[in-house]
């Protein structure tokens, strides 16, 4: 069935989009940091994994290096730079775009601007038989991974003490401080985690998309669109939005090939105008 | 970023007059002393200085943090580029058409964006800008897609580098003079009032939506004019002119020079463009340097170069006599970055 | 009460914030020239009612009229131009602009000057002259060129009132005008309000019962979002329901 394969392709692309957006969901959505370095952290993960896996011949070591590298950069970015401009959106833009340019340019200087493809995760490079049709295993795995990631993130944030602390600190920063939460320290780890997710997306998505230095900014925009449509801080919303965009892009390519990205931006703008909290975002009622 | 919060004393006002006169004199002398390439750079500074000054009406003066103003620049660029390349129209009326188109789009943006603040405004303007970018990249038959259009003739505008420099200098000076007068007029001051408090502006009897639309319209017109000039200047237009990184660049120009000052954005554009020319001629990693400049600006130059300069002048002014009372209070200089609520749709919601 | 004309009226006005009901079926009818005090314990819904009367907040249901005209869905700037002016409980001023600029911007909003886009604000018609006159009258000339954000709290409070008065409003809404003022300044302000022309309608929220009773022709008591009772200061002072309802609230109120 052609249709079901198209749907599956769309959902798999949606899965990749969710993996890309998950880190932004934490840094922009939950922490309210205007993190425009997300794409650069994606590149750090992808290129480090590629480099280290190449040197060691071990995919897992590469994966680990990519994730840890992006984690550390995220940690440093938050603790030593972003926390000094916590009250200014504009300064956060400058800082994160600046970091993004620096990282992108250093990657270009080191790895050239030519596209490079990191290795596919071992065991996932073949095809699987889905009801008689062959479908790339990597794509199926990406969809499964997105589902697992969405559930895991929701569980951590909703069910653990760490999640409660993070939500409390974002909702009422000074209150959290006054009851002894070390907010800057907590933020550092959460932003680091957001960076690690970006890095992981780079390792995983790199084998899907091929890496080049300019890709970082495109990844950032894809992630932004997903969390804007879903509702900045909603993991479920981001998942839903990622699937919608995945399907729309897949079918858009078939029926109106040149306008897929126009429609995607159009939806994001429309959502911002009529429902700024996104499809599943928290509705904040403010009292006068 | 609060424009004109600094009430300079008499000596500083004299200094400002002297600087403006000096800049005008330099503008006249430059074609005599610069090489052809240097004059090319100077023309680029004029065009992007105009762009940055127009942007700052919304950004620094209006307090609305747009991350999508490349859309206006690019709109003007395409109006002129396509008008000349596809329809063989003369450039002069196209400059006017580009300006009008920028104003018209500004009205729409202003109505959409007014009352939206903080990260939502950044994302909305970013999205609106990218919408145009996507359109320009995908309407291949009209725009040439990602490659854009090249070899666009000057179509009636001066073809020589000196002549074109003079055209840009005149357009820029006239526009800046008009814009400066506009900012001090009742309509202009109502934009500053809205930056300070939309709540009181409305309670005083001003139509806040109208003010937002006006600010974006005037700003959009100036940015589109700059974009149109740039197409004639470079003889080419591409979707890059609409890309959000161009919006980020013009935001940086404004901040580096000092978004709280009328001439800050122009100065920022001049400094960064000249730096780019000098450094990238010697080293392939200009982008890295630019990244570091962004970071340093965010951390320690939020008031821009003019903000720093004003603070230094203020400290140097003796506190005696009538004018000293009006000297700059350094505490005020630093108090500018007001925290803004994540989303503020008026008093409701 | 110079006239039988009703200046400002609220009919069955209700405002909800999600589950929370800030005002429930409030009826209020203020005659032209009347001085009306709005009192009630904290959280009684006084400021929410003010925001609906002045247009900052739309009611969830009910109707508001200004000189007989339905203004329920009229935006605040239109109401301002119909002659309604208000002050805010916490100072809301153009902090980054000077005292004179604050005044000139407010004056320009009153007539066609607000559409002038080519001449300097201070050079338009009589705006600079009127601005300076008002500053002189209130003894604010020395701070004419100071940023309002750098003025003392008392000066800012004073400017709130001046900005509300400067265009000769027909209806004046004052939200706790004396809050935070030193006793002498507060007394002076009460004097100013008391000596306003009698065709100006004044509605004021006031925590200081003495101030409220000394100025008001009539007092409305809000409790828990609704009107508890209404009457002359004498009637209200004698009303047992007010004392009962108010005891808890008053204990926390200033004075």
Short mmCIF file of C-alpha atoms in Angstrom, two decimals, chain A residues 28 32-34 36 80-82 84-99 101-102 104-106 108-109 214 217 220-221 224 228 232 258-269 272-274 276-277 284-288, chain B residues 1 59 65 67 112-113 116 118-120 122-124 126-128 130-135 138-139 243-245 248 251-252 255 284-292 294-299 302 337-349:
data_model
loop_
_atom_site.label_atom_id
_atom_site.label_comp_id
_atom_site.label_asym_id
_atom_site.label_seq_id
_atom_site.Cartn_x
_atom_site.Cartn_y
_atom_site.Cartn_z
CA UNK A 28 13.30 27.47 25.47
CA UNK A 32 12.50 30.35 28.90
CA UNK A 33 16.02 30.77 27.56
CA UNK A 34 16.07 32.05 23.98
CA UNK A 36 19.35 29.87 19.33
CA UNK A 80 28.91 31.13 32.56
CA UNK A 81 27.10 33.09 29.87
CA UNK A 82 23.31 32.86 29.80
CA UNK A 84 24.46 36.64 33.34
CA UNK A 85 21.79 37.88 30.94
CA UNK A 86 18.82 36.02 32.40
CA UNK A 87 16.59 39.08 32.30
CA UNK A 88 17.15 40.09 28.68
CA UNK A 89 15.73 38.23 25.68
CA UNK A 90 17.79 40.30 23.31
CA UNK A 91 21.09 39.61 25.06
CA UNK A 92 20.24 35.90 25.02
CA UNK A 93 19.72 36.08 21.26
CA UNK A 94 23.09 37.77 20.79
CA UNK A 95 24.82 35.31 23.05
CA UNK A 96 23.38 32.15 21.54
CA UNK A 97 23.59 33.31 17.91
CA UNK A 98 27.18 34.34 18.65
CA UNK A 99 27.98 30.95 20.15
CA UNK A 101 28.34 31.28 14.66
CA UNK A 102 31.54 30.52 16.54
CA UNK A 104 29.64 26.55 13.18
CA UNK A 105 32.73 28.36 11.90
CA UNK A 106 35.10 26.26 13.97
CA UNK A 108 33.81 24.38 9.12
CA UNK A 109 37.47 25.16 9.75
CA UNK A 214 25.08 25.36 7.58
CA UNK A 217 20.47 26.93 11.51
CA UNK A 220 17.17 25.26 14.87
CA UNK A 221 14.26 26.52 12.76
CA UNK A 224 11.46 26.11 16.83
CA UNK A 228 5.89 26.79 18.72
CA UNK A 232 6.66 25.92 24.03
CA UNK A 258 7.69 23.44 -3.64
CA UNK A 259 5.58 24.83 -0.81
CA UNK A 260 6.14 22.44 2.08
CA UNK A 261 8.28 24.79 4.15
CA UNK A 262 6.03 27.76 3.35
CA UNK A 263 3.10 25.86 4.82
CA UNK A 264 5.08 24.80 7.86
CA UNK A 265 6.09 28.40 8.66
CA UNK A 266 2.55 29.50 7.89
CA UNK A 267 1.13 27.11 10.47
CA UNK A 268 3.66 28.28 13.06
CA UNK A 269 2.72 31.94 12.49
CA UNK A 272 1.38 32.15 17.37
CA UNK A 273 -1.36 34.57 16.40
CA UNK A 274 -4.46 32.66 17.42
CA UNK A 276 0.17 31.56 21.41
CA UNK A 277 0.32 28.78 23.97
CA UNK A 284 -1.84 30.99 31.59
CA UNK A 285 -4.62 33.10 33.03
CA UNK A 286 -3.33 36.31 34.46
CA UNK A 287 -5.22 38.40 36.90
CA UNK A 288 -5.51 42.09 36.39
CA UNK B 1 17.34 50.49 25.53
CA UNK B 59 13.56 47.92 18.04
CA UNK B 65 12.03 43.31 19.63
CA UNK B 67 13.75 39.33 14.70
CA UNK B 112 -0.31 41.60 14.11
CA UNK B 113 2.55 42.29 16.49
CA UNK B 116 2.71 40.74 21.80
CA UNK B 118 9.03 39.03 24.72
CA UNK B 119 9.84 35.65 23.26
CA UNK B 120 6.48 35.42 21.48
CA UNK B 122 10.65 37.35 18.63
CA UNK B 123 9.21 34.06 17.39
CA UNK B 124 6.32 35.70 15.55
CA UNK B 126 11.01 35.36 12.99
CA UNK B 127 8.18 33.24 11.59
CA UNK B 128 6.73 36.05 9.48
CA UNK B 130 10.85 33.12 7.27
CA UNK B 131 7.46 32.89 5.57
CA UNK B 132 8.65 35.46 3.05
CA UNK B 133 12.01 33.74 2.78
CA UNK B 134 10.30 30.42 1.98
CA UNK B 135 8.14 32.12 -0.62
CA UNK B 138 10.20 28.49 -3.76
CA UNK B 139 8.60 30.75 -6.36
CA UNK B 243 16.89 35.24 5.88
CA UNK B 244 16.51 35.59 9.65
CA UNK B 245 20.29 35.71 10.10
CA UNK B 248 19.90 39.05 13.60
CA UNK B 251 19.81 43.73 15.46
CA UNK B 252 23.49 43.40 16.32
CA UNK B 255 22.96 47.09 19.77
CA UNK B 284 39.38 33.03 6.89
CA UNK B 285 37.66 32.84 10.27
CA UNK B 286 35.77 36.14 10.30
CA UNK B 287 32.57 34.31 11.28
CA UNK B 288 34.24 33.15 14.48
CA UNK B 289 35.33 36.71 15.27
CA UNK B 290 31.77 37.87 14.60
CA UNK B 291 30.46 35.22 17.01
CA UNK B 292 32.82 36.47 19.69
CA UNK B 294 28.09 38.99 19.53
CA UNK B 295 28.95 37.31 22.81
CA UNK B 296 31.02 40.20 24.16
CA UNK B 297 28.28 42.66 23.18
CA UNK B 298 25.65 40.62 25.00
CA UNK B 299 27.75 40.42 28.15
CA UNK B 302 24.27 46.26 26.20
CA UNK B 337 17.37 46.45 30.33
CA UNK B 338 13.94 46.11 31.71
CA UNK B 339 12.69 42.62 32.26
CA UNK B 340 9.79 41.93 30.02
CA UNK B 341 6.99 39.50 30.70
CA UNK B 342 7.05 36.42 28.49
CA UNK B 343 3.69 37.22 27.05
CA UNK B 344 1.75 40.38 27.72
CA UNK B 345 -1.40 40.78 25.73
CA UNK B 346 -2.47 43.95 27.44
CA UNK B 347 -3.88 43.75 30.89
CA UNK B 348 -6.17 40.86 30.04
CA UNK B 349 -5.52 37.20 29.18
#
